[in-house]
Short mmCIF file of C-alpha atoms and ligand atoms in Angstrom, two decimals:
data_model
loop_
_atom_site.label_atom_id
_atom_site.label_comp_id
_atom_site.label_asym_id
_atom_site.label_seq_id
_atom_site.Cartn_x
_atom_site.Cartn_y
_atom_site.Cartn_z
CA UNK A 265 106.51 102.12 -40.82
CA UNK A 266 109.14 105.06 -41.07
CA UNK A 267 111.01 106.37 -38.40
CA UNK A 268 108.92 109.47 -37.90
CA UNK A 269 105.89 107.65 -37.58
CA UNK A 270 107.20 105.49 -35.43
CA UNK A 271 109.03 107.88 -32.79
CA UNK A 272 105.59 110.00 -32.72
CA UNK A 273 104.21 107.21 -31.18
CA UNK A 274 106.97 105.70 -29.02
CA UNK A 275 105.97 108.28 -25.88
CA UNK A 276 102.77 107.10 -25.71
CA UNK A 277 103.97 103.53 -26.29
CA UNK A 278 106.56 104.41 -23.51
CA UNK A 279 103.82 105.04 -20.66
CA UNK A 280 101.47 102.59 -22.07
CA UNK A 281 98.65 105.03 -22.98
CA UNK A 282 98.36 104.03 -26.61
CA UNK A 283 98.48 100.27 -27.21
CA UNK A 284 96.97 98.91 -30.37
CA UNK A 285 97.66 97.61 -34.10
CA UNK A 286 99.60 100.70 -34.49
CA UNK A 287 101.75 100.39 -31.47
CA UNK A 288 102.78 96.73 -32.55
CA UNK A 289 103.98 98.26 -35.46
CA UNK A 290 106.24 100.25 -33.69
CA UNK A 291 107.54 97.34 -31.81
CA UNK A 292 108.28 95.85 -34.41
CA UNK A 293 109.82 98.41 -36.20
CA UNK A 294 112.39 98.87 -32.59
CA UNK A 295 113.35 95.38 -33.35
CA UNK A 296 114.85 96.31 -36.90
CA UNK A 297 116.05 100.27 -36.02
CA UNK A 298 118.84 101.16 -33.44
CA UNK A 299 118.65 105.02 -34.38
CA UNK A 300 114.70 104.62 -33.15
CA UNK A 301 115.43 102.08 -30.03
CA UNK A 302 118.37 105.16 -28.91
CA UNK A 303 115.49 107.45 -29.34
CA UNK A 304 113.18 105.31 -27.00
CA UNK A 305 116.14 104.76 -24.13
CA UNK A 306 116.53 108.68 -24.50
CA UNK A 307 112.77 108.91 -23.28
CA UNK A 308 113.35 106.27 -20.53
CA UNK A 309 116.49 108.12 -18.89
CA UNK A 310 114.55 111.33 -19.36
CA UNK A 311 111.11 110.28 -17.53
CA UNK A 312 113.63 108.28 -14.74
CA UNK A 313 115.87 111.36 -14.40
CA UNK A 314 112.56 114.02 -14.43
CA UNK A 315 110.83 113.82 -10.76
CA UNK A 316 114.34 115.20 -9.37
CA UNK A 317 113.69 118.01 -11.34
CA UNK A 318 110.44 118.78 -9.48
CA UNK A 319 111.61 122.51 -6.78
CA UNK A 320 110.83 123.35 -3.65
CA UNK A 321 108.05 125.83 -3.53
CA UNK A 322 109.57 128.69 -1.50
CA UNK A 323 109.18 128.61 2.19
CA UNK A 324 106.40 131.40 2.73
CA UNK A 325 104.10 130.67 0.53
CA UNK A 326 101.80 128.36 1.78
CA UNK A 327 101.23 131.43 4.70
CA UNK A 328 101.36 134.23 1.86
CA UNK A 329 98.05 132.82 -0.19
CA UNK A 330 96.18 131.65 3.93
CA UNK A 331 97.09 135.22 4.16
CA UNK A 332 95.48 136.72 0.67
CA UNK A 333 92.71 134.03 0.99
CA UNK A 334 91.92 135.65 4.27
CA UNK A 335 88.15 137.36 5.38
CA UNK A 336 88.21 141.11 4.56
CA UNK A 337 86.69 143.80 6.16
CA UNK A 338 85.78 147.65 5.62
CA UNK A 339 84.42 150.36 7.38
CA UNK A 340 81.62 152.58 5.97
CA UNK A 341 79.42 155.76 6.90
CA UNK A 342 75.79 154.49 7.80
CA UNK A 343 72.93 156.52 8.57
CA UNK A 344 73.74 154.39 11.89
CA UNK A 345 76.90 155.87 11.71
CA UNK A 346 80.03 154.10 10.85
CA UNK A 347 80.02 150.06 10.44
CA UNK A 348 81.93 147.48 10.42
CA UNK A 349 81.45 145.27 7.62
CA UNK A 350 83.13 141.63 7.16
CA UNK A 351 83.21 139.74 4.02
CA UNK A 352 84.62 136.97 1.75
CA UNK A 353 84.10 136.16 -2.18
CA UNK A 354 80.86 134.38 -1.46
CA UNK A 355 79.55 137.39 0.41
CA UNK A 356 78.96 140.18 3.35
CA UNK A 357 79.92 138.19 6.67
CA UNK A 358 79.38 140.36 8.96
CA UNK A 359 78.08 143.98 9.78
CA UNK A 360 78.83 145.41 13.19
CA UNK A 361 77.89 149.07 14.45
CA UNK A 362 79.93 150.91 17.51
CA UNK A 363 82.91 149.20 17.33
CA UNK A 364 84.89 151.41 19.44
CA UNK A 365 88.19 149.76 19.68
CA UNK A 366 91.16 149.18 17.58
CA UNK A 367 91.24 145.42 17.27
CA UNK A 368 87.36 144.34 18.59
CA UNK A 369 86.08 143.80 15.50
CA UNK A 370 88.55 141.47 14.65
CA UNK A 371 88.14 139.47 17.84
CA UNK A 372 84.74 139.28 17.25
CA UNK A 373 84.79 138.21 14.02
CA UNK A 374 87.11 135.82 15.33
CA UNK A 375 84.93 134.59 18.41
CA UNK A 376 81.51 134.62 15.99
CA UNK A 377 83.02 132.91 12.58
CA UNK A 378 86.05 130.93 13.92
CA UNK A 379 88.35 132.91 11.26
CA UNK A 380 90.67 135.44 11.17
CA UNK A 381 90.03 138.75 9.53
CA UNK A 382 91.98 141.60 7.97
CA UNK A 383 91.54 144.76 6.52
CA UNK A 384 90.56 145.23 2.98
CA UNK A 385 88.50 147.92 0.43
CA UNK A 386 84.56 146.64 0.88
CA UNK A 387 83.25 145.98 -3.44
CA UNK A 388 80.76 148.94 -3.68
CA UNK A 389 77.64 147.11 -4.33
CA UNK A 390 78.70 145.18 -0.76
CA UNK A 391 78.48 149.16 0.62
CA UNK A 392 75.28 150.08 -1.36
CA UNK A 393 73.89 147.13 -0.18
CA UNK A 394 74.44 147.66 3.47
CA UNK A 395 73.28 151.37 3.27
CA UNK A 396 69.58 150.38 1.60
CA UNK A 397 69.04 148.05 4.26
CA UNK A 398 69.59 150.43 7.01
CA UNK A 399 67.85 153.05 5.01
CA UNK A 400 65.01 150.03 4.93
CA UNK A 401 65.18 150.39 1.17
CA UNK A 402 64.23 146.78 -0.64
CA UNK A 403 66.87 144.50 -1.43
CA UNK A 404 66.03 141.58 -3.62
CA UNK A 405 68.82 139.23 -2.68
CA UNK A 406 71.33 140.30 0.54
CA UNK A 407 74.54 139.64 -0.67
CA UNK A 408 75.49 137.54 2.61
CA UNK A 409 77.45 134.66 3.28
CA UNK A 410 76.30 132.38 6.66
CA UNK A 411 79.52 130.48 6.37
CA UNK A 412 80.43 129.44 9.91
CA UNK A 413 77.30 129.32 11.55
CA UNK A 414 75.89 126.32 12.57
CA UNK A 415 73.37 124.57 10.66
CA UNK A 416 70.68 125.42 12.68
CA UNK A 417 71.43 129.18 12.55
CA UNK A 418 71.70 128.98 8.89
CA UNK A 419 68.48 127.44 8.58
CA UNK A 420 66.92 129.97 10.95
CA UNK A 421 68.69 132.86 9.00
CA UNK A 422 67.43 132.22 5.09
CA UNK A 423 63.72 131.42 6.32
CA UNK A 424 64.31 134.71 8.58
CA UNK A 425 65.44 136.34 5.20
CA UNK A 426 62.32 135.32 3.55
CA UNK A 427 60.17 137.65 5.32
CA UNK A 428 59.23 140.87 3.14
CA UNK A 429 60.47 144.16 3.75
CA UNK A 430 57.69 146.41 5.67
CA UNK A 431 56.35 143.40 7.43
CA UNK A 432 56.82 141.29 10.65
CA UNK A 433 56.36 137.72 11.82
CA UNK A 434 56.34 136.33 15.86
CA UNK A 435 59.30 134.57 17.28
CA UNK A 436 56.99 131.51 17.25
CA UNK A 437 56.40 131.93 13.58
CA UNK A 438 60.05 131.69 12.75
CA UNK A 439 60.60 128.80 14.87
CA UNK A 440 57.55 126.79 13.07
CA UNK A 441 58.34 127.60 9.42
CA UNK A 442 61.90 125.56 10.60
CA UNK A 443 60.38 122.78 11.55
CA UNK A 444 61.27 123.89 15.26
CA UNK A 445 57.87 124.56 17.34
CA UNK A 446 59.36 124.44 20.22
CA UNK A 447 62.40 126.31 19.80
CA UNK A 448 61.22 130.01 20.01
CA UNK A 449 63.84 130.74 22.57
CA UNK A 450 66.75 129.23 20.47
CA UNK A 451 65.87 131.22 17.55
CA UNK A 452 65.39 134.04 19.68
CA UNK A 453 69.09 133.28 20.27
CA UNK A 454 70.02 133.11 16.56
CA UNK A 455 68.27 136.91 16.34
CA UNK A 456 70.69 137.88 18.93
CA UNK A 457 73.38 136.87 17.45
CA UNK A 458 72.83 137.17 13.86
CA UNK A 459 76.26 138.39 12.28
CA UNK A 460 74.38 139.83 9.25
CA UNK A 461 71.67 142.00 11.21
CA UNK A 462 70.04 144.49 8.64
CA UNK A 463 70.95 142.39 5.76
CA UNK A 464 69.26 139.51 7.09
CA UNK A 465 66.14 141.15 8.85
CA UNK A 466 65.91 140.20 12.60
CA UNK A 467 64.37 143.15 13.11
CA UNK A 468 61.11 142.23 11.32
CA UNK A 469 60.82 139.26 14.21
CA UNK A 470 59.06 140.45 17.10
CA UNK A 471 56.85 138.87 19.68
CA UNK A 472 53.87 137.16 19.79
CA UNK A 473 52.09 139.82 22.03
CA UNK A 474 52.90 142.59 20.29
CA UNK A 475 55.41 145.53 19.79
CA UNK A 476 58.97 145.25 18.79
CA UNK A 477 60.92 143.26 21.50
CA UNK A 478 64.54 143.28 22.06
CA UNK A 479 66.69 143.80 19.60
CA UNK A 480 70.89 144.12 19.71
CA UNK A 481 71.20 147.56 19.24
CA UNK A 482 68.28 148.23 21.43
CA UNK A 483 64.04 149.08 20.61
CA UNK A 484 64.44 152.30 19.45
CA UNK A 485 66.47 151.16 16.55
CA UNK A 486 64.37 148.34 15.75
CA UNK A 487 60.63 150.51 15.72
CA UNK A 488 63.01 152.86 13.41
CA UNK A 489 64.26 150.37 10.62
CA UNK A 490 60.55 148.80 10.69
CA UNK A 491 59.28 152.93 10.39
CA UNK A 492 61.76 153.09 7.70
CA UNK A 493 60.21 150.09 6.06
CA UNK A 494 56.68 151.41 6.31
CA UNK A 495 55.03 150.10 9.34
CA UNK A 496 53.83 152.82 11.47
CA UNK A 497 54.86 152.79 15.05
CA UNK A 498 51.24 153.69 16.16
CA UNK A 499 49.92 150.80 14.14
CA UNK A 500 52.15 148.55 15.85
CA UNK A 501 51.41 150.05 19.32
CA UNK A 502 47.97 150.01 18.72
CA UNK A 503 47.54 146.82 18.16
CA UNK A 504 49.47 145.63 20.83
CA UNK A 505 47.15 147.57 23.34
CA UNK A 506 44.12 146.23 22.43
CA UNK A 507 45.12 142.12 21.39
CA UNK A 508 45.14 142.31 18.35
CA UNK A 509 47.21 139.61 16.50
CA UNK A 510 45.55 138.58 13.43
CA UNK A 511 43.18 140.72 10.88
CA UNK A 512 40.81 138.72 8.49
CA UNK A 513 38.72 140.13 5.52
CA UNK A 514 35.15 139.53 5.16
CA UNK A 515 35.12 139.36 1.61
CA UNK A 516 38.09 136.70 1.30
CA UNK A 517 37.38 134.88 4.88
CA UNK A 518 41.05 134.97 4.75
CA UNK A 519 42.94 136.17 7.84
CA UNK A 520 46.74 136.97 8.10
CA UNK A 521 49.36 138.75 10.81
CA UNK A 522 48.53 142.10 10.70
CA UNK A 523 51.77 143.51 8.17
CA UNK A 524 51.28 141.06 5.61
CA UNK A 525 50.32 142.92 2.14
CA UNK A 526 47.50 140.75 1.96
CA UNK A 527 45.83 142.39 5.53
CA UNK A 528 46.95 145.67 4.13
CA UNK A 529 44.69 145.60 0.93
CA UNK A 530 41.48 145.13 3.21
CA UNK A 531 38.86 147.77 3.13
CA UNK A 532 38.18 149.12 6.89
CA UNK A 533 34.41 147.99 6.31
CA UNK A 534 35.60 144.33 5.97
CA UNK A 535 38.11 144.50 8.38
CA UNK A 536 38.12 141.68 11.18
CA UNK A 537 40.23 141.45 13.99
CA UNK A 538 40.98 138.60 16.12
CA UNK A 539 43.08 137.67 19.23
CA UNK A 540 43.62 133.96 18.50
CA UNK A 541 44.18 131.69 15.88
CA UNK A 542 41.26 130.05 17.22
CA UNK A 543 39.59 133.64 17.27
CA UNK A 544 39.68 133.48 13.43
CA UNK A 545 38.49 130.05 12.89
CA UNK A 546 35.48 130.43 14.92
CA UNK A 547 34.92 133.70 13.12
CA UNK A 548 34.97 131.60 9.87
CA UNK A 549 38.26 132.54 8.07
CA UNK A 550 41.24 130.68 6.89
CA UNK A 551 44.76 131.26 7.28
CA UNK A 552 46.78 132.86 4.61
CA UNK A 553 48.88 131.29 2.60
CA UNK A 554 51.26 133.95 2.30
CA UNK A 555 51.72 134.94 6.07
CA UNK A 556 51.15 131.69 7.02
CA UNK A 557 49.83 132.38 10.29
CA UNK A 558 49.06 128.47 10.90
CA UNK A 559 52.38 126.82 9.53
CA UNK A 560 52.87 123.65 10.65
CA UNK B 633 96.05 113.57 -5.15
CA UNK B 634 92.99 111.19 -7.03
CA UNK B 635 90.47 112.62 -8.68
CA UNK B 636 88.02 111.87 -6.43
CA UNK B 637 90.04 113.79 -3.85
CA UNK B 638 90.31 116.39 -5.56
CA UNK B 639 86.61 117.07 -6.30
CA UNK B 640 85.99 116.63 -2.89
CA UNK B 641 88.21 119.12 -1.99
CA UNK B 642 87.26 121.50 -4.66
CA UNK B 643 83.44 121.29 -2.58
CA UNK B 644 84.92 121.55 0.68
CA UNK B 645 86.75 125.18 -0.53
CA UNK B 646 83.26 126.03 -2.32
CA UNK B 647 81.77 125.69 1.56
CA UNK B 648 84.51 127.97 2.54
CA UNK B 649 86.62 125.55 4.14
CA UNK B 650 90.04 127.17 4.39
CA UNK B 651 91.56 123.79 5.97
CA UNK B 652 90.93 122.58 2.35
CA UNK B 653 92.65 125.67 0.84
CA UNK B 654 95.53 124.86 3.21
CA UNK B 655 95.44 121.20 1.74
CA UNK B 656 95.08 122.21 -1.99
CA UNK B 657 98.57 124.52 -1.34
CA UNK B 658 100.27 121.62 0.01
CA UNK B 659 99.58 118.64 -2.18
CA UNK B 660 100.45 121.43 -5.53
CA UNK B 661 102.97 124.15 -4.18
CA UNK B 662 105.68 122.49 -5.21
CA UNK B 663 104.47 120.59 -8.82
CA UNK B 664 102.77 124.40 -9.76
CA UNK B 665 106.19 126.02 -8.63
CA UNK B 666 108.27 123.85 -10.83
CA UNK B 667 105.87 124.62 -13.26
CA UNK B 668 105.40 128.47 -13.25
CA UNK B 669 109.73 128.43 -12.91
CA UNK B 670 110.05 126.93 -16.21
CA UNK B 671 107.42 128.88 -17.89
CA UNK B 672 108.95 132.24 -16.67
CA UNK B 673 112.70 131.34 -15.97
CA UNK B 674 112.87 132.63 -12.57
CA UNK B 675 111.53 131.98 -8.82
CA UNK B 676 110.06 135.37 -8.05
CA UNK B 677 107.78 135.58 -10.96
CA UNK B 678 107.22 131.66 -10.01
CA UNK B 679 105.99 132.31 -6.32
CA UNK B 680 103.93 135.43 -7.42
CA UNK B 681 102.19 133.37 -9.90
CA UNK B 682 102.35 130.10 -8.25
CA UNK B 683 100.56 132.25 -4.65
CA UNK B 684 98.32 134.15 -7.13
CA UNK B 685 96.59 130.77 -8.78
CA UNK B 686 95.76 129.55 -5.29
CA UNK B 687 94.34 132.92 -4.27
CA UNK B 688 92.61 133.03 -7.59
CA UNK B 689 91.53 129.07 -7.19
CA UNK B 690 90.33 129.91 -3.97
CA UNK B 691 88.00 132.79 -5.02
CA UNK B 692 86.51 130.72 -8.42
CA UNK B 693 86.09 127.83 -6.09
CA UNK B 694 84.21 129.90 -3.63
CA UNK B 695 82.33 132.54 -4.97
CA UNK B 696 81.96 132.08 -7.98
CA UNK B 697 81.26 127.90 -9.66
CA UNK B 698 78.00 126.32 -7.77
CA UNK B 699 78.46 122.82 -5.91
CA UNK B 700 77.73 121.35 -9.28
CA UNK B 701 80.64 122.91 -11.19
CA UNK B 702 82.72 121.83 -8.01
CA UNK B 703 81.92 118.46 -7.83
CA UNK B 704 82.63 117.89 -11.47
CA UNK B 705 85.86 119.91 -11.38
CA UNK B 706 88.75 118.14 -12.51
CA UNK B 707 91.03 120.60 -10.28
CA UNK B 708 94.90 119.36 -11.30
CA UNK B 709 94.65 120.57 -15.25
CA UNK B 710 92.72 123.24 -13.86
CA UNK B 711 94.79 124.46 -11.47
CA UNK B 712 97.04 123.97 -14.29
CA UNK B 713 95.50 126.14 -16.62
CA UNK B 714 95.02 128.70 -13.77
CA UNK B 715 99.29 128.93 -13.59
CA UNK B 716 99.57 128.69 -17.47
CA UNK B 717 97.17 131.71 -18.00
CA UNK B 718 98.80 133.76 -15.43
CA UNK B 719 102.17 132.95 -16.81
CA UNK B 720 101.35 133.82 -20.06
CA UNK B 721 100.25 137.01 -19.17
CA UNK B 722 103.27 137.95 -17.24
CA UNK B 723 104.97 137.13 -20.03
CA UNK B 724 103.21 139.14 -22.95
CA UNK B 725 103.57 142.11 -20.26
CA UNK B 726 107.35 141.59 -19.94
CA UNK B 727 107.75 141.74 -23.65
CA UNK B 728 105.73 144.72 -23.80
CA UNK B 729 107.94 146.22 -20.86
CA UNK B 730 111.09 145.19 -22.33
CA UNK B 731 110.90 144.55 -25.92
CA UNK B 732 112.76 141.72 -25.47
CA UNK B 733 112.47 138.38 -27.46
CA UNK B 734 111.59 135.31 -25.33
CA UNK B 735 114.48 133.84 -23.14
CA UNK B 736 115.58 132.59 -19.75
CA UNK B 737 116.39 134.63 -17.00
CA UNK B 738 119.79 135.03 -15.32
CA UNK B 739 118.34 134.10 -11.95
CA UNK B 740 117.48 130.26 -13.57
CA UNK B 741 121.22 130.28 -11.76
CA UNK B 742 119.60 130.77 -8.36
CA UNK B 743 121.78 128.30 -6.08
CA UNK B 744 118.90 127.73 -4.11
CA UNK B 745 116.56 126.23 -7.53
CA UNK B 746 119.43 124.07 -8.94
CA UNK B 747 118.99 120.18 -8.79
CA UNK B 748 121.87 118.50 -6.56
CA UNK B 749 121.85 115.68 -8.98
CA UNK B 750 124.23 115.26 -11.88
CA UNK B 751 121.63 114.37 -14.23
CA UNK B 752 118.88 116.49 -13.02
CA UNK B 753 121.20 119.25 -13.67
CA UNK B 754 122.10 118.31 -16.88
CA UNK B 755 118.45 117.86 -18.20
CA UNK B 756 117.88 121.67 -16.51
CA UNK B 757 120.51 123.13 -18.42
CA UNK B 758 119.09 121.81 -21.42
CA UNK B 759 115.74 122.79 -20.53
CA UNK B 760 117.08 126.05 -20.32
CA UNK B 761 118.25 126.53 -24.63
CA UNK B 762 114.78 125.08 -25.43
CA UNK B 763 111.67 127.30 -26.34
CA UNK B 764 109.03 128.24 -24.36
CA UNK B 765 106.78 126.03 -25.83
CA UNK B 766 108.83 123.31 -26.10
CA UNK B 767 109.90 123.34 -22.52
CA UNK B 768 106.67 123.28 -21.51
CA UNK B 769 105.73 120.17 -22.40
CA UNK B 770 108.51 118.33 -21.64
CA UNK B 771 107.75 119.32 -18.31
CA UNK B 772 104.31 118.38 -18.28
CA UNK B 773 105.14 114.93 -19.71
CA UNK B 774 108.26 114.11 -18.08
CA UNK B 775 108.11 116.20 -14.88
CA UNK B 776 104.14 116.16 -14.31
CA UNK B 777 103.59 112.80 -16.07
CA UNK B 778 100.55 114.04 -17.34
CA UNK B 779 99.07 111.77 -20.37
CA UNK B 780 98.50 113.48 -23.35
CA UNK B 781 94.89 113.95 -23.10
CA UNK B 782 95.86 115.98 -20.00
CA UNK B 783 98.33 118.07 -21.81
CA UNK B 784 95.62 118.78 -24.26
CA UNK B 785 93.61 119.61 -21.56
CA UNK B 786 95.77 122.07 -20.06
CA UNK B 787 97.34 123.74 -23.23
CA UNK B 788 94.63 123.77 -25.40
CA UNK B 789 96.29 121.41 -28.30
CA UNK B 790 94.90 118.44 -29.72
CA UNK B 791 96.10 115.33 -29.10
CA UNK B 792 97.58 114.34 -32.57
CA UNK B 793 99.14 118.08 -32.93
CA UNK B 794 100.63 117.35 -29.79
CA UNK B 795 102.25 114.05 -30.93
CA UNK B 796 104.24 115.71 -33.37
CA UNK B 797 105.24 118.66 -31.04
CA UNK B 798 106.29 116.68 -27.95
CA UNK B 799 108.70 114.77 -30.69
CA UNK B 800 109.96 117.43 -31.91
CA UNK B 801 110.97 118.63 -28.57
CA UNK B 802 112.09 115.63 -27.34
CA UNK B 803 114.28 115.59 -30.48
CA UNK B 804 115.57 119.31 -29.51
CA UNK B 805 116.20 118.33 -25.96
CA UNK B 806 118.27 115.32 -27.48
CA UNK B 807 120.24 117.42 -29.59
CA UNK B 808 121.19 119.79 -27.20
CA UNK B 809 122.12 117.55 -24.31
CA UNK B 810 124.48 115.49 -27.15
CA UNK B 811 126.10 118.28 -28.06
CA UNK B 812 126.95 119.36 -24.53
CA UNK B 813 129.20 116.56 -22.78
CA UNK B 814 128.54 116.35 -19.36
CA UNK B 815 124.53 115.91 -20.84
CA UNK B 816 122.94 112.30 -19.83
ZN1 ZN C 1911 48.72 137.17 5.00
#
């Protein structure tokens, strides 16, 4: 073994990551060779000497990147006028209307996520995104983030999500498909509160009996996005009036809630309507699987 | 940090935990620092590029690699490669600004960035009359005591390639420091 050879090899022999044949070569080869053995007590003083060369980051810039790694948010024109809208690489946050104050969007960001938030330039498909939904355009997939809500809400929130534009499902619906019977009131709750409203639809949950409900910025805004979306107010009215929850087809024996596509494709002459689940049963149909006016 | 912590972190920032971002600056600042210094020759080019990696780790972590990515993430060469990329950027940029041929800045002086021990000091100056390339993985051996799997990792070398090039610097560095007396 030369020299070269052997001082290629005496860092790795140094730290112990290459021991083999090869590296007993090089022992031996120390043994015989001062000009390699100074080479090898070079590499010793250099690794002991090295961790004092390690700085001090400046002071500053642990707060600097908390700072840059911060929530953003923007404000854009609506057809609901201007909003508020949060949001963070994974997503849209949050989208508030009427904030009329300097400062209350940031405390409610604040109270609602548990972070802080600061201004910032909104990516344009976040805006167009925002816009459609008020406009009750389709969306395929919101471009939202649920980060910071509590399991339960985040649950609540993608099964809420999963409900098609231009239709609309019960409080008590909701609360089933999550496992949750019992819960109506609690997700009632996570409507109220949903940071992402528009985005993720709480205004296609109404109630049981009929008609639109509450809804945060009031009724009138709610029967508007579901107009928007292409359920007629007097259809929804109308059915309210006289009982009517469910609609079943003659042809199919299939029976659904009365926006689901599938109700919509049924000729009036095979129209059936029904009050009650057990309405429907007696009347010989089955629930549909899409709607799933029966989920467990 | 272990590996296994790091991963774990790297998930917990995916969630969006900014606690873990706040861990991730702490347990790297000052490694990544040292790091960026030596690859640009000056702190304020160091702390914008050492800041910008965690901003950029941050937003990869989060919005853009799936749990899976995350939890497979080996995050110190990473974070690593994040700095070296950013570095190396600044640097083709300055040349283009400047026309200027590779070299240390006058700020490497900076009172506040000069080791307080003899032969820290000694080793720095040295550092400083050695290439780019060079330097750089002297400090990733000697200063980052990364194995030379890891340098590959980060750089982009092979292993044997980088055999002969951490001897050659080594030899550099030992020629330099002989020929100045108050070297180790
Ligand atoms: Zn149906």
């Amino acid at each position: 073994m030369d020299c070269n050879e052997a001082r290629q090899q005496l860092d790795q022999i140094r730290t112990g990551e290459a021991y083999d044949k090869a590296s007993r070569a090089v022992v031996e080869h120390l043994e015989v060779c001062a000009a390699c053995r100074e080479e090898a007590a070079f590499m010793g003083h250099l690794a002991a000497a090295s961790p004092k060369l390690i700085l001090t980051a400046p002071a500053g810039l642990m707060e600097e990147v908390m700072i840059r790694i911060a929530d953003r948010y923007d404000v854009i024109d609506t057809d609901f006028g201007p909003a508020h809208v949060g949001f963070t690489p994974k997503g849209i946050s949050a989208v508030k209307l009427d904030v009329a104050e300097d400062g209350a969007f940031e405390s409610f960001y604040k109270d609602r996520l548990g972070r802080s938030v600061v201004r910032g330039s909104l990516p344009e498909t976040y805006a167009l995104a925002v816009r459609r939904a008020i406009r009750g355009e389709k969306i395929a997939q919101p471009p939202v983030t649920l980060e910071g809500l509590t399991e339960f809400e985040q649950t609540v929130l993608v099964h809420l999500a999963r409900i098609p534009s231009g239709e609309v499902r019960p409080y008590a619906w909701l609360a089933r498909e999550v496992g949750r019977p019992k819960a109506v009131r609690a997700v009632g709750t996570v409507m109220a509160r949903n940071p992402v409203p528009f985005l993720v639809p709480c205004h296609r949950l109404v109630p049981s009996t009929g008609g639109v409900g509450n809804y945060y910025y009031g009724p009138e805004m709610k029967w508007t996005l579901l107009e928007r979306e292409g359920i007629p107010r007097e259809d929804l009215a109308n059915w309210k009036q006289r009982g009517v929850r469910y609609i079943g087809s003659r042809t199919t024996g299939i029976y659904c809630y009365p926006t689901c596509r599938d109700a919509r494709r049924i000729k009036r002459e095979h129209r059936l309507e029904f009050s009650s689940t057990e309405d429907a049963t007696n009347g010989g149909c089955r629930p549909c699987k899409n709607c799933r006016p029966l989920s467990a | 940090m272990t590996q296994e912590e790091g991963r774990c972190i790297a998930l917990e920032i995916h969630r969006g935990n900014r606690g873990a971002v706040a861990n991730l600056v702490a347990a790297y600042k000052d490694r990544l620092f040292t790091y960026a210094f030596h690859m640009l020759g000056g702190s304020d080019d160091a702390l914008d590029v050492t800041q910008e990696a965690f901003v950029k780790a941050y937003e990869t972590l989060s919005g853009k690699y799936d749990s899976e990515r995350c939890r497979t993430l080996e995050i110190r060469p990473w974070l690593y490669r994040i700095v070296r990329n950013l570095a190396l950027n600044r640097l083709r940029s300055r040349k283009r600004m400047t026309g200027a041929v590779e070299r240390m800045k006058d700020d490497l002086q900076e009172q506040a960035f000069v080791p307080q021990n003899d032969q820290a000091r000694a080793i720095r100056k040295a550092l400083e009359r050695l290439g780019r390339e060079s330097r750089e993985l002297i400090i990733l051996r000697f200063i980052e005591q990364y194995t030379y799997a890891d340098i590959a990792a980060v750089t982009g070398s092979s292993e044997s390639a980088l055999r002969g090039k951490v001897y050659r610097a080594l030899r550099r560095l030992r020629k330099i420091m002989e020929d100045d007396p108050s070297g180790l």
